[in-house]
Coordinates of C-alpha atoms in Angstrom, one line a residue:
M221 CA 0.0 0.0 0.0
L222 CA 2.9 2.3 0.8
G223 CA 4.5 1.6 -2.6
S224 CA 1.2 2.1 -4.3
S225 CA 0.6 5.4 -2.6
S226 CA 4.1 6.6 -3.3
S227 CA 3.8 5.7 -7.0
Q228 CA 0.4 7.6 -7.1
D229 CA 2.0 10.6 -5.4
A230 CA 4.9 10.5 -8.0
S231 CA 2.5 10.3 -10.9
A232 CA 0.5 13.2 -9.3
V233 CA 3.7 15.2 -9.1
Y234 CA 5.0 14.5 -12.6
L235 CA 1.7 14.5 -14.5
P236 CA 1.5 18.3 -14.8
H237 CA 5.1 18.4 -16.1
W238 CA 4.2 15.9 -18.9
W239 CA 1.1 17.9 -19.8
L240 CA 3.3 21.0 -20.1
V241 CA 5.6 19.1 -22.4
A242 CA 2.7 17.9 -24.5
V243 CA 1.3 21.4 -24.8
S244 CA 4.7 22.8 -25.7
Q245 CA 5.3 20.2 -28.4
G246 CA 1.8 20.7 -29.7
L247 CA 2.5 24.5 -30.0
N248 CA 5.8 23.8 -31.8
L249 CA 4.1 21.5 -34.3
T250 CA 1.3 24.1 -34.8
L251 CA 3.8 26.9 -35.4
A252 CA 5.6 24.6 -37.8
G253 CA 2.4 24.0 -39.8
L254 CA 1.6 27.7 -39.7
A255 CA 5.1 28.5 -41.0
F256 CA 4.3 26.5 -44.1
S257 CA 0.7 27.7 -44.4
V258 CA 2.0 31.3 -44.7
R259 CA 4.4 31.9 -47.5
P260 CA 7.6 33.6 -46.2
R261 CA 8.4 36.2 -48.8
F262 CA 11.5 37.3 -47.1
L263 CA 13.1 33.8 -47.3
G264 CA 14.9 32.3 -50.3
A265 CA 13.2 29.7 -52.4
A266 CA 15.9 27.2 -51.6
F267 CA 15.5 27.7 -47.8
V268 CA 11.7 27.4 -48.1
R269 CA 12.1 24.0 -49.8
L270 CA 14.8 22.8 -47.4
W271 CA 12.9 23.7 -44.3
P272 CA 10.4 20.8 -44.4
A273 CA 13.2 18.3 -44.8
L274 CA 15.1 19.8 -41.8
L275 CA 12.0 19.7 -39.6
A276 CA 11.3 16.1 -40.7
V277 CA 14.9 15.1 -39.9
Y278 CA 14.6 16.7 -36.5
A279 CA 11.4 14.9 -35.7
A280 CA 12.9 11.6 -36.9
F281 CA 15.9 12.2 -34.6
V282 CA 13.7 12.9 -31.6
C283 CA 11.6 9.8 -32.3
C284 CA 14.6 7.5 -32.7
S285 CA 16.3 8.8 -29.6
S286 CA 13.1 8.2 -27.6
V287 CA 12.8 4.6 -28.9
I288 CA 16.5 4.0 -27.9
V289 CA 15.9 5.3 -24.4
I290 CA 12.7 3.2 -24.0
V291 CA 14.5 0.1 -25.1
A292 CA 17.6 0.8 -22.9
E293 CA 15.7 1.8 -19.8
K294 CA 12.8 -0.7 -20.4
V295 CA 10.4 2.0 -19.2
I296 CA 7.7 3.6 -21.3
T297 CA 6.9 7.2 -20.2
V298 CA 4.4 9.8 -21.4
K299 CA 7.2 12.0 -22.7
G300 CA 8.7 9.1 -24.7
C301 CA 5.3 8.3 -26.3
L302 CA 4.9 12.0 -27.2
D303 CA 8.3 12.1 -28.7
V304 CA 7.5 9.0 -30.8
L305 CA 4.2 10.5 -31.9
S306 CA 5.9 13.8 -32.9
L307 CA 7.2 12.2 -36.2
P308 CA 3.8 11.3 -37.7
G309 CA 2.3 14.5 -36.4
A310 CA 5.0 16.6 -37.9
V311 CA 4.7 14.8 -41.2
V312 CA 0.9 15.4 -41.4
L313 CA 1.1 19.1 -40.5
L314 CA 4.0 19.7 -42.9
L315 CA 2.2 17.9 -45.7
Y316 CA -0.8 20.2 -45.2
G317 CA 1.4 23.3 -45.0
I318 CA 3.4 22.5 -48.1
R319 CA 0.2 21.7 -50.0
H320 CA -1.3 25.0 -48.9
S321 CA 1.7 27.0 -49.9
R322 CA 1.7 25.3 -53.3
D323 CA -1.9 26.2 -53.8
E324 CA -1.1 29.9 -53.2
E325 CA 1.8 29.7 -55.6
G326 CA -0.5 28.1 -58.2
H327 CA -3.1 30.8 -57.9
G328 CA -0.4 33.4 -58.5
G329 CA 0.1 32.1 -62.0
T330 CA 3.9 31.9 -61.9
G331 CA 4.4 28.3 -61.3
N332 CA 2.7 26.9 -64.4
G333 CA 5.8 26.5 -66.6
L334 CA 4.1 26.8 -70.0
Y335 CA 6.3 26.3 -73.1
K336 CA 6.1 26.3 -76.8
P337 CA 7.9 23.9 -79.1
L338 CA 11.1 25.4 -80.6
D339 CA 11.5 23.4 -83.8
T340 CA 8.0 23.7 -85.2
E341 CA 6.1 26.4 -87.1
E342 CA 2.5 26.5 -85.8
T343 CA -0.5 28.4 -86.8
G344 CA -2.3 30.7 -84.4
G345 CA -4.9 28.1 -83.4
E346 CA -2.1 25.5 -82.9
V347 CA -0.2 28.0 -80.7
A348 CA -3.3 28.7 -78.6
D349 CA -3.9 24.9 -78.3
S350 CA -0.3 24.4 -77.2
E351 CA -0.4 27.1 -74.6
A352 CA -3.6 25.5 -73.2
H353 CA -1.5 22.5 -72.1
Q354 CA 0.6 22.7 -69.0
V355 CA 3.8 21.0 -68.1
T356 CA 3.3 18.0 -65.7
P357 CA 3.3 19.0 -62.0
F358 CA 6.0 16.3 -61.6
A359 CA 8.5 18.7 -63.2
T360 CA 8.2 21.1 -60.2
A361 CA 7.2 18.6 -57.5
G362 CA 9.0 18.7 -54.2
F363 CA 10.5 15.8 -52.2
L364 CA 7.4 14.9 -50.3
S365 CA 5.2 15.2 -53.4
E366 CA 7.5 12.8 -55.3
M367 CA 7.6 10.3 -52.4
S368 CA 3.8 10.3 -51.9
F369 CA 2.8 10.8 -55.6
S370 CA 0.6 13.7 -54.6
W371 CA 1.5 15.5 -57.8
L372 CA -1.0 13.1 -59.5
N373 CA -3.9 14.3 -57.3
A374 CA -5.1 17.0 -59.7
L375 CA -5.3 14.6 -62.6
M376 CA -7.0 11.9 -60.6
K377 CA -9.5 14.4 -59.3
M378 CA -10.2 15.6 -62.8
G379 CA -10.6 11.9 -64.0
Y380 CA -13.0 11.3 -61.1
E381 CA -15.2 14.3 -62.1
K382 CA -15.2 13.6 -65.9
P383 CA -13.7 11.4 -68.6
L384 CA -10.2 12.5 -69.4
E385 CA -9.5 13.8 -72.9
D386 CA -6.3 14.5 -74.8
K387 CA -6.3 18.2 -73.9
D388 CA -6.4 17.2 -70.2
M389 CA -3.0 15.4 -70.5
T390 CA -0.1 17.5 -69.3
L391 CA 3.1 17.9 -71.3
L392 CA 6.4 16.3 -70.3
G393 CA 8.9 18.2 -68.3
A394 CA 12.2 19.3 -70.0
T395 CA 14.1 16.4 -68.5
D396 CA 11.9 13.8 -70.1
R397 CA 11.7 15.2 -73.6
A398 CA 13.3 13.2 -76.3
Q399 CA 15.2 16.2 -77.8
N400 CA 16.9 17.1 -74.5
Q401 CA 17.8 13.5 -73.8
Y402 CA 19.3 13.1 -77.3
M403 CA 21.3 16.3 -77.0
M404 CA 22.7 15.2 -73.6
F405 CA 23.6 11.8 -75.0
M406 CA 25.4 13.3 -78.0
E407 CA 27.3 15.7 -75.8
K408 CA 28.5 13.0 -73.5
L409 CA 29.4 10.8 -76.5
N410 CA 31.4 13.6 -78.2
D411 CA 33.3 14.2 -75.0
K412 CA 34.2 10.5 -74.8
K413 CA 35.2 10.4 -78.5
Q414 CA 38.0 12.8 -77.7
S415 CA 39.6 10.3 -75.4
P416 CA 42.0 7.7 -77.0
S417 CA 39.8 4.8 -76.1
T418 CA 36.8 3.8 -78.1
P419 CA 33.6 5.1 -76.4
S420 CA 31.0 2.7 -75.2
F421 CA 27.3 3.5 -75.9
F422 CA 26.3 1.6 -72.7
W423 CA 28.6 3.5 -70.4
T424 CA 27.7 6.8 -72.1
I425 CA 24.0 6.2 -71.3
V426 CA 24.9 5.2 -67.8
S427 CA 26.9 8.5 -67.4
C428 CA 24.0 10.5 -68.7
H429 CA 21.6 8.9 -66.0
R430 CA 24.1 8.2 -63.2
R431 CA 22.1 10.0 -60.6
A432 CA 18.8 8.3 -61.6
V433 CA 20.5 4.9 -61.5
L434 CA 22.0 5.5 -58.0
V435 CA 18.7 6.9 -56.5
S436 CA 16.7 3.9 -57.9
G437 CA 19.4 1.6 -56.6
F438 CA 19.1 3.1 -53.1
F439 CA 15.4 2.4 -53.1
A440 CA 16.0 -1.1 -54.4
L441 CA 18.4 -1.7 -51.5
L442 CA 16.1 -0.2 -49.0
K443 CA 13.3 -2.5 -50.2
V444 CA 15.4 -5.6 -49.8
L445 CA 16.6 -4.5 -46.3
T446 CA 13.1 -3.7 -45.0
L447 CA 11.7 -6.9 -46.6
S448 CA 14.4 -8.9 -44.8
T449 CA 13.4 -7.5 -41.4
G450 CA 10.2 -9.4 -41.4
P451 CA 11.5 -12.9 -40.3
V452 CA 13.8 -11.3 -37.7
I453 CA 10.9 -9.3 -36.1
L454 CA 8.6 -12.4 -36.4
K455 CA 11.2 -14.5 -34.5
A456 CA 11.4 -11.8 -31.8
F457 CA 7.6 -11.6 -31.6
I458 CA 7.4 -15.4 -31.1
N459 CA 9.9 -15.3 -28.3
V460 CA 7.9 -12.6 -26.6
S461 CA 4.7 -14.8 -26.9
L462 CA 6.7 -17.6 -25.3
G463 CA 7.7 -15.4 -22.4
K464 CA 11.3 -14.8 -23.5
G465 CA 11.0 -11.0 -23.9
T466 CA 13.7 -8.6 -22.8
F467 CA 11.5 -5.8 -21.5
K468 CA 7.9 -5.2 -20.6
Y469 CA 6.4 -3.5 -23.7
E470 CA 8.6 -5.3 -26.2
G471 CA 5.5 -6.6 -28.1
Y472 CA 4.2 -3.1 -28.8
V473 CA 7.6 -1.9 -29.9
L474 CA 7.9 -4.9 -32.3
A475 CA 4.5 -4.3 -33.7
A476 CA 5.3 -0.7 -34.3
A477 CA 8.6 -1.6 -35.9
M478 CA 6.8 -4.1 -38.2
F479 CA 4.4 -1.4 -39.3
V480 CA 7.2 1.1 -40.0
C481 CA 9.2 -1.5 -42.0
K482 CA 6.2 -2.5 -44.1
C483 CA 5.5 1.2 -44.9
C484 CA 9.1 1.7 -45.9
E485 CA 9.0 -1.4 -48.0
S486 CA 6.0 -0.3 -49.9
L487 CA 7.3 3.2 -50.3
S488 CA 10.7 2.1 -51.5
Q489 CA 9.2 -0.5 -53.9
R490 CA 6.9 2.1 -55.5
Q491 CA 9.7 4.6 -55.9
W492 CA 12.0 1.9 -57.3
Y493 CA 9.5 0.8 -60.0
F494 CA 8.4 4.3 -60.9
R495 CA 12.0 5.7 -61.3
T496 CA 13.3 2.7 -63.3
R497 CA 10.3 2.8 -65.6
R498 CA 10.8 6.6 -66.1
L499 CA 14.5 6.0 -66.8
G500 CA 13.6 3.3 -69.3
L501 CA 11.4 5.7 -71.2
Q502 CA 14.1 8.3 -71.3
V503 CA 16.6 5.8 -72.7
R504 CA 14.2 4.5 -75.3
S505 CA 13.4 8.0 -76.5
L506 CA 17.0 9.0 -76.9
L507 CA 17.9 5.8 -78.7
S508 CA 14.9 6.3 -81.1
A509 CA 16.1 9.8 -81.8
A510 CA 19.7 8.7 -82.2
I511 CA 18.6 5.9 -84.7
Y512 CA 16.5 8.4 -86.7
K513 CA 19.4 10.9 -86.9
K514 CA 21.9 8.2 -87.8
Q515 CA 19.6 6.9 -90.6
Q516 CA 19.7 10.3 -92.3
K517 CA 23.6 10.2 -92.4
L518 CA 24.2 6.6 -93.4
S519 CA 26.7 6.0 -96.2
N520 CA 25.9 3.9 -99.2
A521 CA 27.9 0.9 -97.9
A522 CA 26.1 1.2 -94.6
K523 CA 22.7 1.2 -96.3
V524 CA 23.5 -2.1 -97.9
N525 CA 24.2 -3.7 -94.4
H526 CA 21.3 -1.9 -92.7
S527 CA 18.1 -2.0 -94.7
S528 CA 14.9 -0.1 -93.9
G529 CA 13.3 -3.1 -92.4
E530 CA 16.3 -3.6 -90.0
I531 CA 16.2 0.1 -89.0
M532 CA 12.5 -0.2 -88.3
N533 CA 13.3 -3.2 -86.1
Y534 CA 16.0 -1.2 -84.3
V535 CA 13.4 1.3 -83.2
T536 CA 10.4 -0.9 -82.5
V537 CA 12.1 -3.9 -80.9
D538 CA 15.7 -3.2 -79.9
A539 CA 15.1 0.2 -78.4
Y540 CA 12.0 -1.1 -76.6
R541 CA 14.0 -4.0 -75.0
I542 CA 16.8 -1.7 -74.0
G543 CA 14.2 0.6 -72.5
E544 CA 12.8 -2.3 -70.5
F545 CA 16.2 -3.2 -69.1
P546 CA 16.5 -0.4 -66.4
Y547 CA 13.5 -1.9 -64.7
W548 CA 15.3 -5.3 -64.4
F549 CA 18.8 -3.9 -63.9
H550 CA 18.7 -3.7 -60.1
Q551 CA 17.2 -7.2 -60.0
T552 CA 20.6 -8.5 -61.1
W553 CA 22.3 -7.5 -57.8
T554 CA 19.4 -7.2 -55.4
T555 CA 18.7 -10.9 -56.0
S556 CA 22.2 -11.8 -54.7
V557 CA 21.9 -9.5 -51.7
Q558 CA 18.5 -10.9 -50.8
L559 CA 19.8 -14.4 -51.1
C560 CA 22.8 -13.7 -48.8
I561 CA 20.6 -12.1 -46.2
A562 CA 18.1 -15.0 -46.3
L563 CA 20.9 -17.5 -45.9
A564 CA 22.2 -15.6 -42.9
I565 CA 18.8 -15.6 -41.3
L566 CA 18.4 -19.3 -42.0
Y567 CA 21.8 -20.0 -40.5
N568 CA 20.7 -18.1 -37.3
A569 CA 17.5 -20.2 -37.3
V570 CA 18.6 -23.8 -38.2
G571 CA 22.4 -23.6 -38.0
A572 CA 24.5 -26.0 -40.1
A573 CA 21.4 -27.2 -42.0
T574 CA 21.7 -24.0 -44.1
I575 CA 24.6 -25.6 -45.9
S576 CA 22.2 -27.9 -47.7
S577 CA 20.1 -24.9 -48.8
L578 CA 23.2 -23.3 -50.2
V579 CA 24.2 -26.4 -52.1
V580 CA 20.8 -26.7 -53.7
I581 CA 20.9 -23.0 -54.8
I582 CA 24.5 -23.4 -56.2
L583 CA 23.5 -26.6 -58.2
T584 CA 20.4 -24.8 -59.6
V585 CA 22.6 -21.9 -60.8
L586 CA 25.2 -24.2 -62.3
C587 CA 22.5 -26.2 -64.2
N588 CA 21.2 -22.9 -65.6
L589 CA 24.5 -21.8 -67.2
P590 CA 24.3 -23.9 -70.4
L591 CA 20.7 -23.0 -70.8
A592 CA 21.6 -19.3 -70.6
R593 CA 24.2 -19.7 -73.3
L594 CA 21.7 -21.4 -75.6
Q595 CA 19.2 -18.6 -74.9
H596 CA 21.7 -16.0 -76.0
K597 CA 22.4 -17.9 -79.2
F598 CA 18.8 -18.4 -80.1
Q599 CA 17.9 -14.8 -79.3
S600 CA 20.6 -13.6 -81.7
K601 CA 19.3 -16.0 -84.4
L602 CA 15.7 -14.9 -83.8
M603 CA 16.5 -11.2 -84.3
E604 CA 18.4 -12.0 -87.5
A605 CA 15.4 -14.0 -88.8
Q606 CA 13.1 -11.1 -87.8
D607 CA 15.2 -8.6 -89.7
V608 CA 15.0 -10.7 -92.9
R609 CA 11.3 -11.1 -92.6
L610 CA 10.6 -7.4 -91.9
K611 CA 12.9 -6.5 -94.9
A612 CA 10.9 -8.8 -97.2
M613 CA 7.6 -7.5 -95.9
S614 CA 8.5 -3.8 -96.2
E615 CA 9.8 -4.3 -99.8
S616 CA 6.6 -6.1 -100.7
L617 CA 4.4 -3.4 -99.3
V618 CA 6.4 -0.6 -101.1
H619 CA 6.2 -2.4 -104.4
M620 CA 2.7 -3.7 -104.1
K621 CA 1.6 -2.1 -107.4
V622 CA 4.3 -4.2 -109.3
L623 CA 3.3 -7.4 -107.5
K624 CA -0.4 -6.8 -108.5
L625 CA 0.6 -6.0 -112.0
Y626 CA 2.6 -9.1 -112.6
A627 CA 0.4 -11.4 -110.4
W628 CA 3.3 -12.2 -108.0
E629 CA 1.2 -12.3 -104.9
A630 CA 1.3 -16.0 -104.4
H631 CA 5.0 -16.3 -104.9
F632 CA 5.9 -13.5 -102.4
K633 CA 3.3 -14.9 -99.9
K634 CA 5.2 -18.2 -100.0
V635 CA 8.5 -16.4 -99.5
I636 CA 7.2 -14.4 -96.5
E637 CA 5.6 -17.5 -95.0
G638 CA 8.9 -19.4 -95.3
L639 CA 10.7 -16.6 -93.6
R640 CA 8.1 -16.6 -90.9
E641 CA 8.6 -20.4 -90.4
V642 CA 12.3 -19.8 -89.9
E643 CA 11.6 -17.0 -87.3
Y644 CA 9.0 -19.3 -85.6
K645 CA 11.6 -22.1 -85.3
W646 CA 14.1 -19.8 -83.4
L647 CA 11.3 -18.4 -81.3
Q648 CA 10.2 -21.9 -80.3
A649 CA 13.7 -22.9 -79.4
F650 CA 14.3 -19.8 -77.3
Q651 CA 11.0 -20.1 -75.4
L652 CA 11.5 -23.8 -74.9
R653 CA 14.9 -23.2 -73.2
R654 CA 13.3 -20.4 -71.2
T655 CA 10.6 -22.9 -70.0
Y656 CA 13.2 -25.4 -68.9
N657 CA 14.9 -22.6 -67.0
G658 CA 11.7 -21.5 -65.3
F659 CA 10.8 -25.0 -64.3
L660 CA 14.3 -25.4 -62.8
F661 CA 14.1 -22.3 -60.7
W662 CA 10.5 -22.6 -59.7
S663 CA 11.1 -26.1 -58.3
S664 CA 14.2 -25.0 -56.4
P665 CA 12.4 -23.5 -53.3
A666 CA 10.7 -26.8 -52.6
L667 CA 14.0 -28.6 -53.0
V668 CA 15.6 -26.0 -50.6
S669 CA 13.0 -26.6 -47.9
A670 CA 13.1 -30.4 -48.2
A671 CA 16.9 -30.5 -48.1
T672 CA 17.0 -28.2 -45.0
F673 CA 14.4 -30.2 -43.0
V674 CA 16.1 -33.5 -43.9
T675 CA 19.4 -32.1 -42.8
C676 CA 17.9 -30.9 -39.5
Y677 CA 16.5 -34.4 -38.9
L678 CA 19.8 -36.1 -39.7
L679 CA 21.9 -33.6 -37.6
K680 CA 19.2 -33.8 -34.8
I681 CA 18.8 -30.0 -34.8
P682 CA 15.9 -29.1 -32.5
L683 CA 13.0 -27.5 -34.2
D684 CA 10.6 -25.3 -32.1
A685 CA 8.0 -22.7 -33.0
S686 CA 10.6 -19.9 -33.3
N687 CA 12.8 -21.9 -35.7
V688 CA 10.0 -23.3 -37.9
F689 CA 8.1 -20.0 -38.3
T690 CA 11.3 -18.1 -39.0
F691 CA 12.3 -20.7 -41.6
V692 CA 8.9 -20.5 -43.3
A693 CA 9.0 -16.7 -43.4
T694 CA 12.6 -16.7 -44.6
L695 CA 11.7 -19.2 -47.4
R696 CA 9.8 -16.4 -49.1
L697 CA 13.0 -14.3 -49.2
V698 CA 14.6 -17.3 -51.0
Q699 CA 11.6 -18.0 -53.3
D700 CA 11.2 -14.5 -54.7
P701 CA 14.7 -13.9 -56.0
I702 CA 15.1 -17.5 -57.2
R703 CA 11.8 -17.4 -59.2
T704 CA 12.8 -14.0 -60.8
I705 CA 16.2 -15.3 -61.9
P706 CA 14.8 -16.8 -65.2
D707 CA 13.1 -13.5 -66.1
V708 CA 16.2 -11.5 -65.2
I709 CA 18.4 -13.8 -67.3
A710 CA 16.0 -13.5 -70.3
V711 CA 15.8 -9.8 -70.1
V712 CA 19.6 -9.4 -69.7
I713 CA 20.2 -11.6 -72.8
Q714 CA 17.6 -9.7 -74.9
A715 CA 19.0 -6.4 -73.8
K716 CA 22.6 -7.5 -74.6
V717 CA 21.6 -8.6 -78.1
A718 CA 19.6 -5.5 -78.7
F719 CA 22.4 -3.2 -77.5
T720 CA 25.0 -5.0 -79.7
R721 CA 22.7 -4.5 -82.7
V722 CA 22.0 -0.8 -82.0
S723 CA 25.7 -0.1 -81.2
N724 CA 26.8 -1.6 -84.5
F725 CA 24.2 0.6 -86.3
L726 CA 25.3 3.8 -84.6
D727 CA 28.9 2.9 -85.4
A728 CA 28.2 2.5 -89.1
P729 CA 30.1 4.8 -91.5
E730 CA 28.5 8.1 -92.4
L731 CA 28.4 10.3 -95.5
N732 CA 31.4 12.7 -95.8
G733 CA 30.4 16.3 -95.4
Q734 CA 27.0 17.7 -95.2
V735 CA 24.0 15.9 -96.7
R736 CA 22.4 19.1 -97.8
K737 CA 24.4 22.4 -98.2
K738 CA 22.8 25.7 -97.5
Y739 CA 22.1 28.2 -100.3
Y740 CA 23.3 31.7 -99.8
V741 CA 21.6 34.7 -101.4
G742 CA 23.7 36.4 -104.0
V743 CA 25.5 33.3 -105.3
D744 CA 25.4 33.1 -109.1
Y745 CA 25.4 29.3 -109.3
P746 CA 23.7 27.6 -106.3
I747 CA 24.8 24.2 -107.8
A748 CA 28.2 24.0 -109.4
M749 CA 30.2 20.8 -110.3
D750 CA 33.6 21.0 -111.9
S751 CA 35.2 17.8 -113.3
C752 CA 33.6 15.7 -110.6
S753 CA 33.5 11.9 -110.4
F754 CA 31.2 10.0 -108.1
S755 CA 31.2 6.3 -107.0
W756 CA 28.7 4.4 -105.0
D757 CA 31.3 1.8 -104.2
E758 CA 34.5 2.2 -102.4
N759 CA 36.4 1.1 -105.5
T760 CA 37.4 4.5 -107.1
S761 CA 38.9 2.8 -110.3
K762 CA 35.3 2.4 -111.7
P763 CA 33.4 5.5 -110.8
T764 CA 29.6 5.5 -111.4
L765 CA 29.7 9.0 -112.8
K766 CA 32.9 10.5 -114.4
N767 CA 33.9 14.0 -115.5
I768 CA 30.6 15.7 -114.6
N769 CA 30.4 19.5 -115.2
L770 CA 27.2 21.2 -114.2
L771 CA 26.2 24.8 -113.6
V772 CA 22.7 25.6 -112.3
K773 CA 21.5 29.2 -111.9
A774 CA 18.9 30.3 -109.3
G775 CA 15.4 29.7 -110.7
E776 CA 16.5 27.8 -113.7
K777 CA 14.7 24.7 -114.8
I778 CA 16.8 21.7 -116.0
A779 CA 15.7 18.4 -117.4
I780 CA 18.0 15.4 -116.9
C781 CA 17.5 12.9 -119.8
G782 CA 19.0 9.5 -120.4
E783 CA 18.5 5.8 -120.7
V784 CA 17.6 3.5 -117.9
G785 CA 20.7 3.0 -115.7
S786 CA 22.6 5.9 -117.2
G787 CA 23.0 7.7 -113.8
K788 CA 20.1 10.2 -113.6
S789 CA 19.2 9.3 -110.0
T790 CA 22.9 9.1 -109.1
L791 CA 23.4 12.7 -110.3
L792 CA 20.5 13.9 -108.2
A793 CA 21.9 12.0 -105.2
A794 CA 25.3 13.5 -105.8
V795 CA 23.7 17.0 -105.7
L796 CA 22.3 16.1 -102.3
G797 CA 25.7 14.8 -101.2
E798 CA 24.6 11.2 -100.8
V799 CA 27.2 9.8 -103.2
P800 CA 30.9 9.9 -102.2
K801 CA 32.9 12.2 -104.4
T802 CA 36.2 10.9 -105.7
E803 CA 37.4 13.8 -107.9
G804 CA 36.6 17.5 -108.6
T805 CA 34.9 20.2 -106.6
V806 CA 31.2 20.8 -105.8

C-alpha cells in the first residue's frame, strides 16, 4: 500500500510536467504548420524547400532517440510516447502546410511553366492549343510530393469528375523530352570520343543517367533490407509470446517496428519501380532519336548492311527492349543481396542445415549456365530472322503495285511464310529453353526446404515454433529472387543482343560532309560541279559518274534525260551529297 501510494504521489507530481511538455510540443508543431501555411516572402526559395526536410529530420531524430531510451531503460513514459508521436504529427502538418503553400503559388500564375515547341512552325490556333497545355506537375514537384505521388492528385480528381481527354493530359517536363535526352547523350558521346579509347554506348548512357541509377538503386536496396526484417521481427515476436521477452512492452515496440518496416518497404518499392520505368522511357526516347538521326547520315555501304526493315526493327524492338532493361537492372544485384541475407537468417535459425540450402541453390545456378548460353544464341538468331522477314515485308508493301501488275502475290506470300517459319523455329527454341529454365528455378524452393528439413533431422537440430516460423518466413525471401532469376536472365540476354545491334548501327560509316548544303543569297550558281567523279562503291577505279560538269542558276529549270541506268538518280543523289565524291569540286 505504501508503494502504491508513493507511486500515485509520484504520478501526481510528474503529471502536470508531462502535460506542459505535451502542450509545448503541440504548440511547436502548430507553429511549424503555420510556418508553411503562410508563404515567407523574405526567405529564399531554396531555404523554403529545405525547411520541411530539416524539420522532418529533427522529428525523426527525436523519435529514434526516444525509442532507444525506451529500449535501454525498459520503461515507457508519457514523454517518450509524445516524442515517438511527434514524427507522424510533424509529417501530417508539414504535408498540409506544403500543399497550402503550393496552392497559393499556383493561384499566382507563376508556377505553371508553359512552353512552346522550338522546332515547329505553328498556326495561331495551334499555338493557342499548345499554350492550353501545362507541363506536368511532376516537373516542379518537391521531395514529399515525389515520395507520396501527390502530384497526381489534380489529374486523378479531374478523372473522377469527368472522362479524361487529350487536352487534359499535361506535357512532359524538360528532362523527359526526347530532344533534350538526345542532346545530352550526344554531348557525352562527343566528350568520350575525344579520349584515346573507343567510347561505349552503354557507359555513355549510364553516365547520362548516373544520378537516376543511383537513386533507384538506393530504393531497391532499402526495399530488400526492409523486406528482410520481417523474419527477424517475427522471431522476436514469437519469443515474446513464449515469455522470452527482454523488457515489458517489447511486443508493442515490435508491432510498431513491423508497421514502419512494411510502410518503408511499400514506399521504396513504388519509388524503385516508378523511377526505373521513367528511366527506361528516357533511354528509349534518346535511342529512337539517335537511330533516326543516324539513318539520315548513313553512307551507301552502310545502307547495304542496314536495310529499312532492319532500321525499323531497331526502333520498334531493340530500343524497346533496352528501355525495359533499367526496370530489371537492379534485380541483377538485389537478387544476390536478398539471397545472402536470407541464408544468414536461415543460419541463425537452423544452424548448419543452411549448408544444404546453399548447395541446392548453387546446383540450380550451375545447371542454368548452359541454358543461358543457348538462350543468348537463339535470341541472336531470332533477331536476324526477324530482320530478314521485316525487310521482305517492307519491300513487298512498297512495291505492291508491281506485285499486283505481274500477279506475283502467291510467290511472295510463300517467301514471307517461309521466312516466318524460320523465325518461328528460333522463337520456339528460345521459349523452350526459357521454359526449362523457369521449371528449374520454380522447383528449387521446394528442394531447398526439403533439403533443409532433412538435414535438420539427420543432424538432430531441435525445431521449435521460433525456428520453424522463422524458416517458413525466410523461405519467401529465398523464393522471390530464385523465381525471378529466369526472367532476369532472359531480359539481360535480350538487352545485350539489342544493345549490340544498336551499337553496330550507330557505329556504321556516315556520309562525308553535309548531306544538304545551304544556299546563300547572291551566289550566281547555287549548284556547281567542276570535273567531278562519283562512285557508290569504295572502288574508285570504276566510278559511277565521271567528269561531270554542271552549272545551275537560281530559278533555272533543267531536265536530266538519259536511258535506264545511265545515272540520272545518281546525279540527283550527288547534288544532295549522298554519293561519295572521288574527284573534282562541288
